[in-house]
JSON list of C-alpha atoms in Angstrom, two decimals:
[
{"chain": "U", "resi": 1, "resn": "MET", "atom": "CA", "xyz": [7.17, -20.98, -17.90]},
{"chain": "U", "resi": 2, "resn": "GLY", "atom": "CA", "xyz": [6.21, -22.67, -14.61]},
{"chain": "U", "resi": 3, "resn": "VAL", "atom": "CA", "xyz": [2.87, -22.95, -12.84]},
{"chain": "U", "resi": 4, "resn": "GLU", "atom": "CA", "xyz": [2.67, -19.23, -12.00]},
{"chain": "U", "resi": 5, "resn": "GLY", "atom": "CA", "xyz": [3.59, -18.20, -15.54]},
{"chain": "U", "resi": 6, "resn": "ILE", "atom": "CA", "xyz": [0.95, -20.49, -17.02]},
{"chain": "U", "resi": 7, "resn": "ALA", "atom": "CA", "xyz": [-1.69, -19.31, -14.54]},
{"chain": "U", "resi": 8, "resn": "THR", "atom": "CA", "xyz": [-0.86, -15.71, -15.44]},
{"chain": "U", "resi": 9, "resn": "ALA", "atom": "CA", "xyz": [-1.06, -16.55, -19.16]},
{"chain": "U", "resi": 10, "resn": "ILE", "atom": "CA", "xyz": [-4.47, -18.15, -18.59]},
{"chain": "U", "resi": 11, "resn": "ASP", "atom": "CA", "xyz": [-5.85, -15.17, -16.67]},
{"chain": "U", "resi": 12, "resn": "ARG", "atom": "CA", "xyz": [-4.15, -12.24, -18.42]},
{"chain": "U", "resi": 13, "resn": "GLY", "atom": "CA", "xyz": [-2.73, -13.61, -21.64]},
{"chain": "U", "resi": 14, "resn": "GLY", "atom": "CA", "xyz": [-4.19, -13.82, -25.09]},
{"chain": "U", "resi": 15, "resn": "LEU", "atom": "CA", "xyz": [-4.57, -16.23, -27.94]},
{"chain": "U", "resi": 16, "resn": "ALA", "atom": "CA", "xyz": [-0.83, -16.27, -28.72]},
{"chain": "U", "resi": 17, "resn": "GLU", "atom": "CA", "xyz": [0.06, -17.43, -25.19]},
{"chain": "U", "resi": 18, "resn": "TRP", "atom": "CA", "xyz": [-2.75, -20.00, -25.09]},
{"chain": "U", "resi": 19, "resn": "ARG", "atom": "CA", "xyz": [-1.63, -21.40, -28.44]},
{"chain": "U", "resi": 20, "resn": "ARG", "atom": "CA", "xyz": [1.96, -21.76, -27.19]},
{"chain": "U", "resi": 21, "resn": "ILE", "atom": "CA", "xyz": [0.72, -23.68, -24.15]},
{"chain": "U", "resi": 22, "resn": "THR", "atom": "CA", "xyz": [-1.52, -25.84, -26.33]},
{"chain": "U", "resi": 23, "resn": "ARG", "atom": "CA", "xyz": [1.32, -26.66, -28.75]},
{"chain": "U", "resi": 24, "resn": "ALA", "atom": "CA", "xyz": [3.65, -27.62, -25.91]},
{"chain": "U", "resi": 25, "resn": "VAL", "atom": "CA", "xyz": [1.00, -29.88, -24.37]},
{"chain": "U", "resi": 26, "resn": "GLU", "atom": "CA", "xyz": [0.20, -31.51, -27.72]},
{"chain": "U", "resi": 27, "resn": "LEU", "atom": "CA", "xyz": [3.90, -32.19, -28.33]},
{"chain": "U", "resi": 28, "resn": "ASP", "atom": "CA", "xyz": [4.44, -33.72, -24.89]},
{"chain": "U", "resi": 29, "resn": "PRO", "atom": "CA", "xyz": [1.16, -34.48, -23.06]},
{"chain": "U", "resi": 30, "resn": "HIS", "atom": "CA", "xyz": [3.00, -35.72, -19.96]},
{"chain": "U", "resi": 31, "resn": "GLY", "atom": "CA", "xyz": [5.92, -33.29, -20.02]},
{"chain": "U", "resi": 32, "resn": "GLU", "atom": "CA", "xyz": [6.80, -30.36, -17.80]},
{"chain": "U", "resi": 33, "resn": "VAL", "atom": "CA", "xyz": [4.46, -27.82, -19.43]},
{"chain": "U", "resi": 34, "resn": "ALA", "atom": "CA", "xyz": [1.56, -30.29, -19.28]},
{"chain": "U", "resi": 35, "resn": "ARG", "atom": "CA", "xyz": [2.21, -31.00, -15.58]},
{"chain": "U", "resi": 36, "resn": "ASP", "atom": "CA", "xyz": [2.50, -27.27, -14.84]},
{"chain": "U", "resi": 37, "resn": "LEU", "atom": "CA", "xyz": [-0.71, -26.61, -16.77]},
{"chain": "U", "resi": 38, "resn": "ASP", "atom": "CA", "xyz": [-2.51, -29.30, -14.80]},
{"chain": "U", "resi": 39, "resn": "GLU", "atom": "CA", "xyz": [-1.58, -27.50, -11.58]},
{"chain": "U", "resi": 40, "resn": "ALA", "atom": "CA", "xyz": [-2.18, -23.99, -12.97]},
{"chain": "U", "resi": 41, "resn": "LEU", "atom": "CA", "xyz": [-5.71, -24.96, -13.95]},
{"chain": "U", "resi": 42, "resn": "THR", "atom": "CA", "xyz": [-6.55, -25.40, -10.26]},
{"chain": "U", "resi": 43, "resn": "VAL", "atom": "CA", "xyz": [-5.63, -21.78, -9.44]},
{"chain": "U", "resi": 44, "resn": "ALA", "atom": "CA", "xyz": [-6.46, -19.88, -12.64]},
{"chain": "U", "resi": 45, "resn": "GLU", "atom": "CA", "xyz": [-9.49, -17.61, -12.46]},
{"chain": "U", "resi": 46, "resn": "SER", "atom": "CA", "xyz": [-10.60, -17.40, -16.10]},
{"chain": "U", "resi": 47, "resn": "PRO", "atom": "CA", "xyz": [-13.33, -20.06, -16.38]},
{"chain": "U", "resi": 48, "resn": "GLY", "atom": "CA", "xyz": [-13.61, -20.07, -20.18]},
{"chain": "U", "resi": 49, "resn": "VAL", "atom": "CA", "xyz": [-9.90, -20.37, -20.89]},
{"chain": "U", "resi": 50, "resn": "THR", "atom": "CA", "xyz": [-9.47, -22.83, -18.02]},
{"chain": "U", "resi": 51, "resn": "ALA", "atom": "CA", "xyz": [-12.19, -25.10, -19.42]},
{"chain": "U", "resi": 52, "resn": "THR", "atom": "CA", "xyz": [-10.72, -24.96, -22.92]},
{"chain": "U", "resi": 53, "resn": "LEU", "atom": "CA", "xyz": [-7.17, -25.71, -21.78]},
{"chain": "U", "resi": 54, "resn": "ARG", "atom": "CA", "xyz": [-8.41, -28.51, -19.51]},
{"chain": "U", "resi": 55, "resn": "ARG", "atom": "CA", "xyz": [-10.11, -30.15, -22.52]},
{"chain": "U", "resi": 56, "resn": "THR", "atom": "CA", "xyz": [-6.91, -29.66, -24.54]},
{"chain": "U", "resi": 57, "resn": "LEU", "atom": "CA", "xyz": [-4.86, -31.37, -21.84]},
{"chain": "U", "resi": 58, "resn": "GLU", "atom": "CA", "xyz": [-7.33, -34.23, -21.46]},
{"chain": "U", "resi": 59, "resn": "ARG", "atom": "CA", "xyz": [-7.53, -34.78, -25.21]},
{"chain": "U", "resi": 60, "resn": "ALA", "atom": "CA", "xyz": [-3.74, -34.70, -25.61]},
{"chain": "U", "resi": 61, "resn": "ARG", "atom": "CA", "xyz": [-3.41, -37.41, -22.97]},
{"chain": "U", "resi": 62, "resn": "LEU", "atom": "CA", "xyz": [-5.81, -39.77, -24.70]},
{"chain": "U", "resi": 63, "resn": "THR", "atom": "CA", "xyz": [-4.42, -42.75, -26.55]},
{"chain": "U", "resi": 64, "resn": "ASP", "atom": "CA", "xyz": [-4.88, -42.80, -30.30]},
{"chain": "U", "resi": 65, "resn": "LYS", "atom": "CA", "xyz": [-7.66, -45.39, -29.93]},
{"chain": "U", "resi": 66, "resn": "GLU", "atom": "CA", "xyz": [-9.45, -43.32, -27.29]},
{"chain": "U", "resi": 67, "resn": "ARG", "atom": "CA", "xyz": [-9.19, -40.21, -29.48]},
{"chain": "U", "resi": 68, "resn": "LEU", "atom": "CA", "xyz": [-10.54, -42.13, -32.47]},
{"chain": "U", "resi": 69, "resn": "GLY", "atom": "CA", "xyz": [-13.39, -43.40, -30.29]},
{"chain": "U", "resi": 70, "resn": "GLN", "atom": "CA", "xyz": [-14.27, -39.85, -29.22]},
{"chain": "U", "resi": 71, "resn": "ASP", "atom": "CA", "xyz": [-14.26, -38.69, -32.84]},
{"chain": "U", "resi": 72, "resn": "PHE", "atom": "CA", "xyz": [-16.46, -41.63, -33.80]},
{"chain": "U", "resi": 73, "resn": "ALA", "atom": "CA", "xyz": [-18.91, -40.89, -30.95]},
{"chain": "U", "resi": 74, "resn": "ARG", "atom": "CA", "xyz": [-19.05, -37.23, -31.98]},
{"chain": "U", "resi": 75, "resn": "LEU", "atom": "CA", "xyz": [-19.96, -38.27, -35.53]},
{"chain": "U", "resi": 76, "resn": "VAL", "atom": "CA", "xyz": [-22.64, -40.65, -34.22]},
{"chain": "U", "resi": 77, "resn": "ARG", "atom": "CA", "xyz": [-24.19, -37.81, -32.19]},
{"chain": "U", "resi": 78, "resn": "SER", "atom": "CA", "xyz": [-24.06, -35.47, -35.17]},
{"chain": "U", "resi": 79, "resn": "THR", "atom": "CA", "xyz": [-26.33, -37.78, -37.19]},
{"chain": "U", "resi": 80, "resn": "GLY", "atom": "CA", "xyz": [-29.24, -36.96, -34.88]},
{"chain": "U", "resi": 81, "resn": "LEU", "atom": "CA", "xyz": [-30.26, -40.63, -34.98]},
{"chain": "U", "resi": 82, "resn": "THR", "atom": "CA", "xyz": [-30.54, -43.13, -32.15]},
{"chain": "U", "resi": 83, "resn": "ARG", "atom": "CA", "xyz": [-27.60, -45.47, -31.65]},
{"chain": "U", "resi": 84, "resn": "SER", "atom": "CA", "xyz": [-29.77, -48.36, -32.82]},
{"chain": "U", "resi": 85, "resn": "ALA", "atom": "CA", "xyz": [-30.60, -46.53, -36.05]},
{"chain": "U", "resi": 86, "resn": "VAL", "atom": "CA", "xyz": [-26.95, -45.63, -36.64]},
{"chain": "U", "resi": 87, "resn": "ALA", "atom": "CA", "xyz": [-25.92, -49.26, -36.05]},
{"chain": "U", "resi": 88, "resn": "ARG", "atom": "CA", "xyz": [-28.54, -50.44, -38.56]},
{"chain": "U", "resi": 89, "resn": "HIS", "atom": "CA", "xyz": [-27.34, -47.92, -41.17]},
{"chain": "U", "resi": 90, "resn": "LEU", "atom": "CA", "xyz": [-23.75, -49.04, -40.65]},
{"chain": "U", "resi": 91, "resn": "GLY", "atom": "CA", "xyz": [-24.64, -52.71, -40.80]},
{"chain": "U", "resi": 92, "resn": "THR", "atom": "CA", "xyz": [-23.41, -53.48, -37.31]},
{"chain": "U", "resi": 93, "resn": "SER", "atom": "CA", "xyz": [-24.83, -54.16, -33.86]},
{"chain": "U", "resi": 94, "resn": "ARG", "atom": "CA", "xyz": [-25.47, -51.58, -31.18]},
{"chain": "U", "resi": 95, "resn": "SER", "atom": "CA", "xyz": [-22.96, -53.29, -28.87]},
{"chain": "U", "resi": 96, "resn": "ARG", "atom": "CA", "xyz": [-20.27, -53.17, -31.59]},
{"chain": "U", "resi": 97, "resn": "LEU", "atom": "CA", "xyz": [-21.08, -49.49, -32.17]},
{"chain": "U", "resi": 98, "resn": "SER", "atom": "CA", "xyz": [-20.43, -48.91, -28.47]},
{"chain": "U", "resi": 99, "resn": "THR", "atom": "CA", "xyz": [-16.97, -50.51, -28.73]},
{"chain": "U", "resi": 100, "resn": "TYR", "atom": "CA", "xyz": [-16.14, -48.13, -31.59]},
{"chain": "U", "resi": 101, "resn": "GLU", "atom": "CA", "xyz": [-17.22, -45.15, -29.46]},
{"chain": "U", "resi": 102, "resn": "THR", "atom": "CA", "xyz": [-15.08, -46.15, -26.50]},
{"chain": "U", "resi": 103, "resn": "GLY", "atom": "CA", "xyz": [-12.05, -46.92, -28.65]},
{"chain": "U", "resi": 104, "resn": "THR", "atom": "CA", "xyz": [-12.03, -50.56, -27.55]},
{"chain": "U", "resi": 105, "resn": "THR", "atom": "CA", "xyz": [-12.41, -51.66, -31.17]},
{"chain": "U", "resi": 106, "resn": "THR", "atom": "CA", "xyz": [-11.23, -49.73, -34.20]},
{"chain": "U", "resi": 107, "resn": "PRO", "atom": "CA", "xyz": [-13.85, -49.46, -36.95]},
{"chain": "U", "resi": 108, "resn": "SER", "atom": "CA", "xyz": [-12.93, -50.45, -40.49]},
{"chain": "U", "resi": 109, "resn": "ALA", "atom": "CA", "xyz": [-12.46, -47.76, -43.10]},
{"chain": "U", "resi": 110, "resn": "VAL", "atom": "CA", "xyz": [-15.76, -48.84, -44.66]},
{"chain": "U", "resi": 111, "resn": "ILE", "atom": "CA", "xyz": [-17.67, -48.32, -41.37]},
{"chain": "U", "resi": 112, "resn": "TRP", "atom": "CA", "xyz": [-15.97, -44.97, -40.82]},
{"chain": "U", "resi": 113, "resn": "ARG", "atom": "CA", "xyz": [-16.83, -43.85, -44.36]},
{"chain": "U", "resi": 114, "resn": "ARG", "atom": "CA", "xyz": [-20.47, -44.91, -43.96]},
{"chain": "U", "resi": 115, "resn": "LEU", "atom": "CA", "xyz": [-20.71, -42.94, -40.73]},
{"chain": "U", "resi": 116, "resn": "GLU", "atom": "CA", "xyz": [-19.22, -39.84, -42.33]},
{"chain": "U", "resi": 117, "resn": "GLU", "atom": "CA", "xyz": [-21.78, -40.10, -45.12]},
{"chain": "U", "resi": 118, "resn": "LEU", "atom": "CA", "xyz": [-24.60, -40.60, -42.63]},
{"chain": "U", "resi": 119, "resn": "ALA", "atom": "CA", "xyz": [-23.46, -37.56, -40.61]},
{"chain": "U", "resi": 120, "resn": "ARG", "atom": "CA", "xyz": [-23.15, -35.29, -43.66]},
{"chain": "U", "resi": 121, "resn": "PRO", "atom": "CA", "xyz": [-25.80, -32.55, -43.62]},
{"chain": "U", "resi": 122, "resn": "ARG", "atom": "CA", "xyz": [-28.46, -32.94, -46.28]},
{"chain": "U", "resi": 123, "resn": "PRO", "atom": "CA", "xyz": [-30.16, -30.06, -48.08]},
{"chain": "U", "resi": 124, "resn": "VAL", "atom": "CA", "xyz": [-33.78, -29.53, -47.13]},
{"chain": "U", "resi": 125, "resn": "HIS", "atom": "CA", "xyz": [-36.20, -29.64, -50.05]},
{"chain": "U", "resi": 126, "resn": "HIS", "atom": "CA", "xyz": [-39.40, -27.64, -49.71]},
{"chain": "U", "resi": 127, "resn": "PRO", "atom": "CA", "xyz": [-42.46, -28.63, -51.79]}
]
């Protein structure tokens, strides 16, 4: 596809082309398509698609632990609570919570499950 082909797909293509690029990057985050995409993103003119594909490339290049940390941090934010409150609910310290969010430490299945439960939307009861 090459840099020019990818830049053209970004600016003039559609969902089918963007999905093909995404799949190739996810399969080989440091391969030829990923390197070409990295360069094409600097010349492409479609800001929305460029931003989305940049995030795709960045996420694909994360290690499993970093990706897990990002997912954990996203769940923490979705609770709407402070980090201190989340740590208390999970039965851990705020500093340990931070290591989970960065991917430095992998949380146990129990901690992960507690966080999922804490992040689950609750129905609002009106009196």
